[in-house]
PDB file of C-alpha atoms and ligand atoms in Angstrom:
ATOM      1  CA  UNK A   1     -17.835  -2.965  25.574  1.00  0.00           C
ATOM      2  CA  UNK A   2     -15.060  -0.998  27.247  1.00  0.00           C
ATOM      3  CA  UNK A   3     -12.915  -4.017  28.225  1.00  0.00           C
ATOM      4  CA  UNK A   4     -13.074  -5.377  24.678  1.00  0.00           C
ATOM      5  CA  UNK A   5     -11.875  -2.009  23.389  1.00  0.00           C
ATOM      6  CA  UNK A   6      -8.988  -2.211  25.852  1.00  0.00           C
ATOM      7  CA  UNK A   7      -8.051  -5.654  24.472  1.00  0.00           C
ATOM      8  CA  UNK A   8      -8.047  -4.232  20.936  1.00  0.00           C
ATOM      9  CA  UNK A   9      -5.978  -1.260  22.044  1.00  0.00           C
ATOM     10  CA  UNK A  10      -3.319  -3.466  23.683  1.00  0.00           C
ATOM     11  CA  UNK A  11      -3.048  -5.720  20.605  1.00  0.00           C
ATOM     12  CA  UNK A  12      -2.863  -2.664  18.387  1.00  0.00           C
ATOM     13  CA  UNK A  13      -0.076  -1.111  20.488  1.00  0.00           C
ATOM     14  CA  UNK A  14       1.699  -4.424  21.050  1.00  0.00           C
ATOM     15  CA  UNK A  15       1.548  -4.395  24.851  1.00  0.00           C
ATOM     16  CA  UNK A  16       2.320  -8.087  25.194  1.00  0.00           C
ATOM     17  CA  UNK A  17       2.859  -8.142  28.962  1.00  0.00           C
ATOM     18  CA  UNK A  18      -0.501  -6.542  29.766  1.00  0.00           C
ATOM     19  CA  UNK A  19      -2.774  -8.501  27.457  1.00  0.00           C
ATOM     20  CA  UNK A  20      -3.356 -11.663  29.515  1.00  0.00           C
ATOM     21  CA  UNK A  21      -4.807  -9.731  32.448  1.00  0.00           C
ATOM     22  CA  UNK A  22      -6.927  -7.612  30.118  1.00  0.00           C
ATOM     23  CA  UNK A  23      -8.342 -10.652  28.334  1.00  0.00           C
ATOM     24  CA  UNK A  24      -9.235 -12.101  31.712  1.00  0.00           C
ATOM     25  CA  UNK A  25     -10.915  -8.810  32.668  1.00  0.00           C
ATOM     26  CA  UNK A  26     -12.931  -8.873  29.453  1.00  0.00           C
ATOM     27  CA  UNK A  27     -14.044 -12.438  30.238  1.00  0.00           C
ATOM     28  CA  UNK A  28     -14.979 -11.435  33.774  1.00  0.00           C
ATOM     29  CA  UNK A  29     -16.868  -8.512  32.297  1.00  0.00           C
ATOM     30  CA  UNK A  30     -19.065 -10.869  30.273  1.00  0.00           C
ATOM     31  CA  UNK A  31     -17.402 -10.974  26.837  1.00  0.00           C
ATOM     32  CA  UNK A  32     -17.366 -14.452  25.329  1.00  0.00           C
ATOM     33  CA  UNK A  33     -14.074 -16.100  24.248  1.00  0.00           C
ATOM     34  CA  UNK A  34     -15.273 -15.915  20.626  1.00  0.00           C
ATOM     35  CA  UNK A  35     -16.016 -12.182  20.913  1.00  0.00           C
ATOM     36  CA  UNK A  36     -12.544 -11.559  22.319  1.00  0.00           C
ATOM     37  CA  UNK A  37     -10.954 -13.719  19.613  1.00  0.00           C
ATOM     38  CA  UNK A  38     -12.869 -11.869  16.885  1.00  0.00           C
ATOM     39  CA  UNK A  39     -11.818  -8.531  18.380  1.00  0.00           C
ATOM     40  CA  UNK A  40      -8.160  -9.559  18.320  1.00  0.00           C
ATOM     41  CA  UNK A  41      -8.406 -10.877  14.736  1.00  0.00           C
ATOM     42  CA  UNK A  42     -10.059  -7.599  13.616  1.00  0.00           C
ATOM     43  CA  UNK A  43      -7.294  -5.653  15.286  1.00  0.00           C
ATOM     44  CA  UNK A  44      -4.617  -7.693  13.506  1.00  0.00           C
ATOM     45  CA  UNK A  45      -6.407  -6.784  10.265  1.00  0.00           C
ATOM     46  CA  UNK A  46      -6.148  -3.109  11.225  1.00  0.00           C
ATOM     47  CA  UNK A  47      -2.467  -3.594  12.095  1.00  0.00           C
ATOM     48  CA  UNK A  48      -1.953  -5.068   8.617  1.00  0.00           C
ATOM     49  CA  UNK A  49      -3.765  -2.104   7.039  1.00  0.00           C
ATOM     50  CA  UNK A  50      -1.497   0.328   8.914  1.00  0.00           C
ATOM     51  CA  UNK A  51       1.497  -1.661   7.662  1.00  0.00           C
ATOM     52  CA  UNK A  52       0.166  -1.390   4.080  1.00  0.00           C
ATOM     53  CA  UNK A  53      -0.102   2.395   4.510  1.00  0.00           C
ATOM     54  CA  UNK A  54       3.523   2.543   5.784  1.00  0.00           C
ATOM     55  CA  UNK A  55       2.321   3.885   9.136  1.00  0.00           C
ATOM     56  CA  UNK A  56       4.028   1.002  10.979  1.00  0.00           C
ATOM     57  CA  UNK A  57       6.736  -1.503  10.052  1.00  0.00           C
ATOM     58  CA  UNK A  58       7.595  -5.178  10.558  1.00  0.00           C
ATOM     59  CA  UNK A  59       8.721  -4.827  14.224  1.00  0.00           C
ATOM     60  CA  UNK A  60       5.337  -3.323  15.176  1.00  0.00           C
ATOM     61  CA  UNK A  61       3.496  -6.132  13.352  1.00  0.00           C
ATOM     62  CA  UNK A  62       5.673  -8.596  15.234  1.00  0.00           C
ATOM     63  CA  UNK A  63       4.902  -7.234  18.700  1.00  0.00           C
ATOM     64  CA  UNK A  64       1.190  -7.065  17.911  1.00  0.00           C
ATOM     65  CA  UNK A  65       1.440 -10.738  16.870  1.00  0.00           C
ATOM     66  CA  UNK A  66       3.219 -11.586  20.137  1.00  0.00           C
ATOM     67  CA  UNK A  67       0.515  -9.738  22.056  1.00  0.00           C
ATOM     68  CA  UNK A  68      -2.240 -11.624  20.283  1.00  0.00           C
ATOM     69  CA  UNK A  69      -0.466 -14.921  21.019  1.00  0.00           C
ATOM     70  CA  UNK A  70      -0.313 -14.078  24.733  1.00  0.00           C
ATOM     71  CA  UNK A  71      -4.005 -13.187  24.695  1.00  0.00           C
ATOM     72  CA  UNK A  72      -4.866 -16.393  22.868  1.00  0.00           C
ATOM     73  CA  UNK A  73      -3.099 -18.426  25.559  1.00  0.00           C
ATOM     74  CA  UNK A  74      -5.782 -17.267  28.015  1.00  0.00           C
ATOM     75  CA  UNK A  75      -8.604 -18.158  25.613  1.00  0.00           C
ATOM     76  CA  UNK A  76      -7.249 -21.506  24.451  1.00  0.00           C
ATOM     77  CA  UNK A  77      -8.751 -23.718  27.192  1.00  0.00           C
ATOM     78  CA  UNK A  78     -12.076 -21.918  26.772  1.00  0.00           C
ATOM     79  CA  UNK A  79     -12.226 -22.263  22.995  1.00  0.00           C
ATOM     80  CA  UNK A  80     -11.321 -25.948  23.064  1.00  0.00           C
ATOM     81  CA  UNK A  81     -14.301 -28.133  22.234  1.00  0.00           C
ATOM     82  CA  UNK A  82     -13.590 -31.162  24.414  1.00  0.00           C
ATOM     83  CA  UNK A  83     -13.229 -34.157  22.111  1.00  0.00           C
ATOM     84  CA  UNK A  84     -15.276 -37.264  22.645  1.00  0.00           C
ATOM     85  CA  UNK A  85     -13.624 -39.484  20.030  1.00  0.00           C
ATOM     86  CA  UNK A  86     -10.279 -39.883  18.297  1.00  0.00           C
ATOM     87  CA  UNK A  87     -10.505 -38.780  14.672  1.00  0.00           C
ATOM     88  CA  UNK A  88      -6.986 -39.766  13.569  1.00  0.00           C
ATOM     89  CA  UNK A  89      -3.875 -37.717  12.876  1.00  0.00           C
ATOM     90  CA  UNK A  90      -3.727 -34.266  11.305  1.00  0.00           C
ATOM     91  CA  UNK A  91      -0.427 -32.856  10.086  1.00  0.00           C
ATOM     92  CA  UNK A  92      -0.468 -29.082   9.858  1.00  0.00           C
ATOM     93  CA  UNK A  93       1.967 -26.387   8.813  1.00  0.00           C
ATOM     94  CA  UNK A  94       2.402 -23.017   7.154  1.00  0.00           C
ATOM     95  CA  UNK A  95       3.728 -23.491   3.637  1.00  0.00           C
ATOM     96  CA  UNK A  96       7.285 -22.876   2.484  1.00  0.00           C
ATOM     97  CA  UNK A  97       8.450 -19.255   2.522  1.00  0.00           C
ATOM     98  CA  UNK A  98       5.693 -18.144   4.891  1.00  0.00           C
ATOM     99  CA  UNK A  99       6.344 -17.302   8.559  1.00  0.00           C
ATOM    100  CA  UNK A 100       2.792 -16.389   9.640  1.00  0.00           C
ATOM    101  CA  UNK A 101       1.566 -18.766  12.294  1.00  0.00           C
ATOM    102  CA  UNK A 102      -1.244 -17.262  14.382  1.00  0.00           C
ATOM    103  CA  UNK A 103      -4.038 -18.464  12.080  1.00  0.00           C
ATOM    104  CA  UNK A 104      -2.321 -21.841  11.664  1.00  0.00           C
ATOM    105  CA  UNK A 105      -2.002 -22.163  15.444  1.00  0.00           C
ATOM    106  CA  UNK A 106      -5.689 -21.355  15.855  1.00  0.00           C
ATOM    107  CA  UNK A 107      -6.652 -23.986  13.296  1.00  0.00           C
ATOM    108  CA  UNK A 108      -4.329 -26.500  14.999  1.00  0.00           C
ATOM    109  CA  UNK A 109      -5.880 -25.741  18.381  1.00  0.00           C
ATOM    110  CA  UNK A 110      -9.472 -26.122  17.144  1.00  0.00           C
ATOM    111  CA  UNK A 111      -8.704 -29.289  15.179  1.00  0.00           C
ATOM    112  CA  UNK A 112      -6.961 -30.767  18.211  1.00  0.00           C
ATOM    113  CA  UNK A 113      -9.865 -29.973  20.464  1.00  0.00           C
ATOM    114  CA  UNK A 114     -12.207 -31.659  17.976  1.00  0.00           C
ATOM    115  CA  UNK A 115     -10.373 -34.962  18.506  1.00  0.00           C
ATOM    116  CA  UNK A 116      -7.491 -35.168  16.013  1.00  0.00           C
ATOM    117  CA  UNK A 117      -3.929 -35.902  17.104  1.00  0.00           C
ATOM    118  CA  UNK A 118      -2.223 -32.823  15.706  1.00  0.00           C
ATOM    119  CA  UNK A 119       1.368 -32.778  14.514  1.00  0.00           C
ATOM    120  CA  UNK A 120       2.336 -29.163  13.943  1.00  0.00           C
ATOM    121  CA  UNK A 121       5.347 -28.798  11.640  1.00  0.00           C
ATOM    122  CA  UNK A 122       5.487 -25.046  12.251  1.00  0.00           C
ATOM    123  CA  UNK A 123       6.157 -22.418   9.598  1.00  0.00           C
ATOM    124  CA  UNK A 124       8.103 -22.365   6.332  1.00  0.00           C
ATOM    125  CA  UNK A 125       7.361 -26.057   5.787  1.00  0.00           C
ATOM    126  CA  UNK A 126       8.587 -27.599   2.532  1.00  0.00           C
ATOM    127  CA  UNK A 127       6.435 -30.112   0.630  1.00  0.00           C
ATOM    128  CA  UNK A 128       9.087 -32.744   1.315  1.00  0.00           C
ATOM    129  CA  UNK A 129       8.758 -32.190   5.079  1.00  0.00           C
ATOM    130  CA  UNK A 130       5.022 -32.948   4.899  1.00  0.00           C
ATOM    131  CA  UNK A 131       5.794 -36.092   2.918  1.00  0.00           C
ATOM    132  CA  UNK A 132       8.478 -37.211   5.392  1.00  0.00           C
ATOM    133  CA  UNK A 133       6.110 -36.749   8.330  1.00  0.00           C
ATOM    134  CA  UNK A 134       3.255 -38.622   6.630  1.00  0.00           C
ATOM    135  CA  UNK A 135       5.617 -41.565   6.092  1.00  0.00           C
ATOM    136  CA  UNK A 136       6.339 -41.643   9.844  1.00  0.00           C
ATOM    137  CA  UNK A 137       2.705 -41.605  10.963  1.00  0.00           C
ATOM    138  CA  UNK A 138       0.416 -44.629  10.735  1.00  0.00           C
ATOM    139  CA  UNK A 139      -2.989 -42.927  10.815  1.00  0.00           C
ATOM    140  CA  UNK A 140      -2.865 -39.657   8.876  1.00  0.00           C
ATOM    141  CA  UNK A 141      -6.381 -38.583   7.963  1.00  0.00           C
ATOM    142  CA  UNK A 142      -5.773 -34.916   7.241  1.00  0.00           C
ATOM    143  CA  UNK A 143      -3.025 -32.592   6.049  1.00  0.00           C
ATOM    144  CA  UNK A 144      -3.757 -28.917   6.717  1.00  0.00           C
ATOM    145  CA  UNK A 145      -1.886 -26.142   4.893  1.00  0.00           C
ATOM    146  CA  UNK A 146      -1.965 -22.503   5.909  1.00  0.00           C
ATOM    147  CA  UNK A 147      -0.643 -19.577   3.868  1.00  0.00           C
ATOM    148  CA  UNK A 148      -0.953 -15.825   4.406  1.00  0.00           C
ATOM    149  CA  UNK A 149       1.097 -14.382   1.564  1.00  0.00           C
ATOM    150  CA  UNK A 150       0.064 -14.137  -2.060  1.00  0.00           C
ATOM    151  CA  UNK A 151       3.736 -14.803  -2.826  1.00  0.00           C
ATOM    152  CA  UNK A 152       3.565 -18.206  -1.119  1.00  0.00           C
ATOM    153  CA  UNK A 153       0.456 -19.395  -2.938  1.00  0.00           C
ATOM    154  CA  UNK A 154       2.689 -21.169  -5.512  1.00  0.00           C
ATOM    155  CA  UNK A 155       4.278 -23.071  -2.600  1.00  0.00           C
ATOM    156  CA  UNK A 156       0.811 -24.129  -1.473  1.00  0.00           C
ATOM    157  CA  UNK A 157       0.000 -25.293  -4.996  1.00  0.00           C
ATOM    158  CA  UNK A 158       3.283 -27.206  -5.172  1.00  0.00           C
ATOM    159  CA  UNK A 159       2.678 -28.835  -1.781  1.00  0.00           C
ATOM    160  CA  UNK A 160      -0.823 -30.001  -2.704  1.00  0.00           C
ATOM    161  CA  UNK A 161       0.508 -31.359  -5.996  1.00  0.00           C
ATOM    162  CA  UNK A 162       3.305 -33.234  -4.207  1.00  0.00           C
ATOM    163  CA  UNK A 163       0.909 -34.673  -1.631  1.00  0.00           C
ATOM    164  CA  UNK A 164      -1.655 -35.711  -4.222  1.00  0.00           C
ATOM    165  CA  UNK A 165       1.013 -37.424  -6.354  1.00  0.00           C
ATOM    166  CA  UNK A 166       2.656 -39.112  -3.391  1.00  0.00           C
ATOM    167  CA  UNK A 167       0.450 -42.206  -3.119  1.00  0.00           C
ATOM    168  CA  UNK A 168       1.078 -42.220   0.623  1.00  0.00           C
ATOM    169  CA  UNK A 169      -2.352 -43.167   1.867  1.00  0.00           C
ATOM    170  CA  UNK A 170      -5.923 -42.109   2.161  1.00  0.00           C
ATOM    171  CA  UNK A 171      -5.661 -38.625   3.684  1.00  0.00           C
ATOM    172  CA  UNK A 172      -7.420 -35.411   2.720  1.00  0.00           C
ATOM    173  CA  UNK A 173      -5.784 -32.042   2.160  1.00  0.00           C
ATOM    174  CA  UNK A 174      -7.405 -28.882   3.470  1.00  0.00           C
ATOM    175  CA  UNK A 175      -6.097 -25.375   2.772  1.00  0.00           C
ATOM    176  CA  UNK A 176      -6.778 -21.914   4.160  1.00  0.00           C
ATOM    177  CA  UNK A 177      -5.422 -18.484   4.957  1.00  0.00           C
ATOM    178  CA  UNK A 178      -6.385 -14.958   3.951  1.00  0.00           C
ATOM    179  CA  UNK A 179      -5.370 -15.075   0.247  1.00  0.00           C
ATOM    180  CA  UNK A 180      -6.846 -18.551  -0.316  1.00  0.00           C
ATOM    181  CA  UNK A 181     -10.245 -18.713  -2.008  1.00  0.00           C
ATOM    182  CA  UNK A 182     -12.525 -21.690  -2.613  1.00  0.00           C
ATOM    183  CA  UNK A 183     -11.752 -21.401  -6.338  1.00  0.00           C
ATOM    184  CA  UNK A 184      -8.007 -21.424  -5.733  1.00  0.00           C
ATOM    185  CA  UNK A 185      -8.350 -24.400  -3.390  1.00  0.00           C
ATOM    186  CA  UNK A 186     -10.196 -26.456  -5.978  1.00  0.00           C
ATOM    187  CA  UNK A 187      -7.936 -25.271  -8.807  1.00  0.00           C
ATOM    188  CA  UNK A 188      -4.839 -26.573  -6.990  1.00  0.00           C
ATOM    189  CA  UNK A 189      -6.541 -29.881  -6.199  1.00  0.00           C
ATOM    190  CA  UNK A 190      -7.107 -29.501  -2.453  1.00  0.00           C
ATOM    191  CA  UNK A 191      -9.932 -31.602  -1.043  1.00  0.00           C
ATOM    192  CA  UNK A 192     -11.217 -28.832   1.183  1.00  0.00           C
ATOM    193  CA  UNK A 193     -11.052 -25.159   2.054  1.00  0.00           C
ATOM    194  CA  UNK A 194     -12.063 -23.220   5.134  1.00  0.00           C
ATOM    195  CA  UNK A 195     -12.121 -19.452   5.690  1.00  0.00           C
ATOM    196  CA  UNK A 196     -11.499 -19.624   9.434  1.00  0.00           C
ATOM    197  CA  UNK A 197     -10.476 -21.945  12.235  1.00  0.00           C
ATOM    198  CA  UNK A 198     -14.014 -22.826  13.293  1.00  0.00           C
ATOM    199  CA  UNK A 199     -15.107 -23.856   9.826  1.00  0.00           C
ATOM    200  CA  UNK A 200     -11.821 -25.736   9.345  1.00  0.00           C
ATOM    201  CA  UNK A 201     -13.063 -28.183  11.986  1.00  0.00           C
ATOM    202  CA  UNK A 202     -16.427 -28.646  10.257  1.00  0.00           C
ATOM    203  CA  UNK A 203     -14.726 -29.137   6.900  1.00  0.00           C
ATOM    204  CA  UNK A 204     -12.139 -31.519   8.376  1.00  0.00           C
ATOM    205  CA  UNK A 205     -14.802 -33.696   9.975  1.00  0.00           C
ATOM    206  CA  UNK A 206     -16.847 -33.809   6.762  1.00  0.00           C
ATOM    207  CA  UNK A 207     -13.797 -34.753   4.696  1.00  0.00           C
ATOM    208  CA  UNK A 208     -12.520 -37.462   7.011  1.00  0.00           C
ATOM    209  CA  UNK A 209     -15.827 -38.931   8.206  1.00  0.00           C
TER     210      UNK A 209
HETATM  211 CO1  B1M B   1       2.712 -10.166   7.660  1.00  0.00          CO
HETATM  212  N1  B1M B   1       1.635  -9.788   6.104  1.00  0.00           N
HETATM  213  N2  B1M B   1       4.332 -10.059   6.579  1.00  0.00           N
HETATM  214  N3  B1M B   1       3.644 -10.437   9.298  1.00  0.00           N
HETATM  215  N4  B1M B   1       1.060  -9.901   8.519  1.00  0.00           N
HETATM  216  C1  B1M B   1       0.180  -9.838   6.255  1.00  0.00           C
HETATM  217  C2  B1M B   1      -0.342 -11.231   5.943  1.00  0.00           C
HETATM  218  C3  B1M B   1      -0.300  -8.741   5.223  1.00  0.00           C
HETATM  219  C4  B1M B   1      -1.721  -8.975   4.690  1.00  0.00           C
HETATM  220  C5  B1M B   1      -0.150  -7.337   5.858  1.00  0.00           C
HETATM  221  C6  B1M B   1      -0.506  -6.231   4.899  1.00  0.00           C
HETATM  222  O1  B1M B   1       0.313  -5.846   4.100  1.00  0.00           O
HETATM  223  N5  B1M B   1      -1.717  -5.719   4.960  1.00  0.00           N
HETATM  224  C7  B1M B   1       0.810  -8.866   4.119  1.00  0.00           C
HETATM  225  C8  B1M B   1       0.544  -9.874   3.022  1.00  0.00           C
HETATM  226  C9  B1M B   1       0.146  -9.212   1.729  1.00  0.00           C
HETATM  227  C10 B1M B   1      -0.087 -10.231   0.689  1.00  0.00           C
HETATM  228  O2  B1M B   1       0.640 -11.153   0.486  1.00  0.00           O
HETATM  229  N6  B1M B   1      -1.171 -10.021  -0.027  1.00  0.00           N
HETATM  230  C11 B1M B   1       2.020  -9.227   4.952  1.00  0.00           C
HETATM  231  C12 B1M B   1       3.361  -9.035   4.546  1.00  0.00           C
HETATM  232  C13 B1M B   1       3.562  -8.284   3.255  1.00  0.00           C
HETATM  233  C14 B1M B   1       4.457  -9.488   5.303  1.00  0.00           C
HETATM  234  C15 B1M B   1       5.940  -9.393   4.970  1.00  0.00           C
HETATM  235  C16 B1M B   1       6.292  -9.696   3.494  1.00  0.00           C
HETATM  236  C17 B1M B   1       6.399  -7.979   5.384  1.00  0.00           C
HETATM  237  C18 B1M B   1       7.831  -7.662   5.056  1.00  0.00           C
HETATM  238  O3  B1M B   1       8.756  -8.281   5.527  1.00  0.00           O
HETATM  239  N7  B1M B   1       8.006  -6.651   4.234  1.00  0.00           N
HETATM  240  C19 B1M B   1       6.573 -10.431   5.933  1.00  0.00           C
HETATM  241  C20 B1M B   1       6.647 -11.830   5.307  1.00  0.00           C
HETATM  242  C21 B1M B   1       7.418 -12.773   6.174  1.00  0.00           C
HETATM  243  C22 B1M B   1       7.250 -14.207   5.695  1.00  0.00           C
HETATM  244  O4  B1M B   1       6.260 -14.834   6.029  1.00  0.00           O
HETATM  245  N8  B1M B   1       8.184 -14.697   4.878  1.00  0.00           N
HETATM  246  C23 B1M B   1       5.566 -10.409   7.038  1.00  0.00           C
HETATM  247  C24 B1M B   1       5.895 -10.678   8.358  1.00  0.00           C
HETATM  248  C25 B1M B   1       5.014 -10.639   9.402  1.00  0.00           C
HETATM  249  C26 B1M B   1       5.426 -10.812  10.868  1.00  0.00           C
HETATM  250  C27 B1M B   1       6.499 -11.885  11.050  1.00  0.00           C
HETATM  251  C28 B1M B   1       5.949  -9.477  11.352  1.00  0.00           C
HETATM  252  C29 B1M B   1       4.042 -11.088  11.560  1.00  0.00           C
HETATM  253  C30 B1M B   1       3.714 -12.597  11.706  1.00  0.00           C
HETATM  254  C31 B1M B   1       4.058 -13.120  13.076  1.00  0.00           C
HETATM  255  C32 B1M B   1       3.502 -14.498  13.297  1.00  0.00           C
HETATM  256  O5  B1M B   1       2.577 -14.964  12.638  1.00  0.00           O
HETATM  257  N9  B1M B   1       4.080 -15.159  14.256  1.00  0.00           N
HETATM  258  C33 B1M B   1       3.069 -10.533  10.529  1.00  0.00           C
HETATM  259  C34 B1M B   1       1.709 -10.237  10.830  1.00  0.00           C
HETATM  260  C35 B1M B   1       1.307 -10.278  12.285  1.00  0.00           C
HETATM  261  C36 B1M B   1       0.761  -9.910   9.818  1.00  0.00           C
HETATM  262  C37 B1M B   1      -0.719  -9.486   9.985  1.00  0.00           C
HETATM  263  C38 B1M B   1      -0.705  -8.040  10.462  1.00  0.00           C
HETATM  264  C39 B1M B   1      -1.570 -10.318  10.913  1.00  0.00           C
HETATM  265  C40 B1M B   1      -1.615 -11.822  10.583  1.00  0.00           C
HETATM  266  C41 B1M B   1      -2.381 -12.541  11.663  1.00  0.00           C
HETATM  267  O6  B1M B   1      -1.802 -13.186  12.515  1.00  0.00           O
HETATM  268  N10 B1M B   1      -3.734 -12.364  11.682  1.00  0.00           N
HETATM  269  C42 B1M B   1      -1.240  -9.652   8.496  1.00  0.00           C
HETATM  270  C43 B1M B   1      -2.379  -8.690   8.173  1.00  0.00           C
HETATM  271  C44 B1M B   1      -3.725  -9.384   8.143  1.00  0.00           C
HETATM  272  O7  B1M B   1      -3.876 -10.544   8.420  1.00  0.00           O
HETATM  273  N11 B1M B   1      -4.724  -8.658   7.737  1.00  0.00           N
HETATM  274  C45 B1M B   1       0.010  -9.652   7.719  1.00  0.00           C
HETATM  275  C46 B1M B   1      -4.603 -12.982  12.685  1.00  0.00           C
HETATM  276  C47 B1M B   1      -4.870 -14.453  12.306  1.00  0.00           C
HETATM  277  C48 B1M B   1      -5.801 -15.101  13.310  1.00  0.00           C
HETATM  278  O8  B1M B   1      -5.514 -14.430  11.053  1.00  0.00           O
HETATM  279  O9  B1M B   1      -3.628 -15.746   9.951  1.00  0.00           O
HETATM  280  O10 B1M B   1      -5.508 -14.686   8.578  1.00  0.00           O
HETATM  281  P1  B1M B   1      -5.052 -15.345   9.823  1.00  0.00           P
HETATM  282  O11 B1M B   1      -5.880 -16.680  10.051  1.00  0.00           O
HETATM  283  C49 B1M B   1      -7.271 -16.700   9.865  1.00  0.00           C
HETATM  284  C50 B1M B   1      -7.700 -17.139   8.461  1.00  0.00           C
HETATM  285  O12 B1M B   1      -6.805 -16.717   7.459  1.00  0.00           O
HETATM  286  C51 B1M B   1      -7.855 -18.628   8.598  1.00  0.00           C
HETATM  287  O13 B1M B   1      -8.213 -18.844   9.954  1.00  0.00           O
HETATM  288  C52 B1M B   1      -7.810 -17.747  10.773  1.00  0.00           C
HETATM  289  C53 B1M B   1      -9.023 -17.185  11.504  1.00  0.00           C
HETATM  290  O14 B1M B   1      -9.705 -18.124  12.229  1.00  0.00           O
HETATM  291  N12 B1M B   1      -6.761 -19.539   8.317  1.00  0.00           N
HETATM  292  C54 B1M B   1      -7.051 -20.830   7.945  1.00  0.00           C
HETATM  293  C55 B1M B   1      -5.431 -19.416   8.399  1.00  0.00           C
HETATM  294  N13 B1M B   1      -4.842 -20.552   8.084  1.00  0.00           N
HETATM  295  C56 B1M B   1      -5.799 -21.442   7.803  1.00  0.00           C
HETATM  296  C57 B1M B   1      -5.735 -22.802   7.427  1.00  0.00           C
HETATM  297  C58 B1M B   1      -6.942 -23.480   7.210  1.00  0.00           C
HETATM  298  C59 B1M B   1      -8.167 -22.842   7.349  1.00  0.00           C
HETATM  299  C60 B1M B   1      -8.244 -21.509   7.718  1.00  0.00           C
HETATM  300  O15 B1M B   1      -6.990 -24.764   6.868  1.00  0.00           O
HETATM  301  C61 B1M B   1      -5.819 -25.529   6.874  1.00  0.00           C
END
């Protein structure tokens, strides 16, 4: 679909001011929010591949990320599920040392729309910050950890260990992000793993039911 290709092209070239209108055009043209989201995620993968090949550098990755965020803002109300019940509190963050937040934001958005009260601690979140926030909240059912760098997988392991040893209540820990595998998740003692934002909701509901 031509409009979908235009969306991909704008994300790829980091044209952050033009993307919102183009996403709307793609919607008007008949593309579904999920198709547009998938197209943008694919394009970010291609951006990452170009970075790996030294064809682009960090600033280009950054403006593509900004462009995707602006595009996502248009899709957000359409992707939201419309919760019918309150499922408790979810504390989410990207683990220490890691600044990637688009996937984490997507997971936060989907989990919120499923009916959780989401407290987003942002990026580069230390284990102790998760613990401090859990202590402040009365009804934590889920702690969600995102990580995009192989170099921050030890921080994810450390955070899960800290949470599991904390004796702070009956919450579940779910992990995800490109380098995270189901095996890694179970090895570090997480209760759940999800490969993408949609399945994070399914997994969260199963864990906290
Ligand atoms: Co970075 N970066 N980056 N980066 N970046 C990657 C991750 C990389 C794969 C690119 C590459 O080399 N091909 C690579 C990591 C390699 C590795 O570790 N194996 C990399 C690198 C190396 C780096 C730096 C080290 C570069 C440098 O400085 N030399 C640096 C690290 C900074 C730091 O974090 N300390 C860096 C910096 C950056 C920017 C800041 C420029 C920017 C991030 C901006 C931002 O997030 N606000 C950036 C970007 C944009 C990328 C790529 C291109 C795109 C990431 C993205 O947003 N994808 C990325 C390449 C790639 O992903 N292929 C890359 C779209 C997003 C929707 O997908 O986040 O994977 P993702 O989320 C998915 C799933 O993973 C999952 O759901 C989402 C889909 O629904 N998911 C969860 C995520 N969290 C989840 C949690 C869950 C469940 C599912 O449960 C709790």
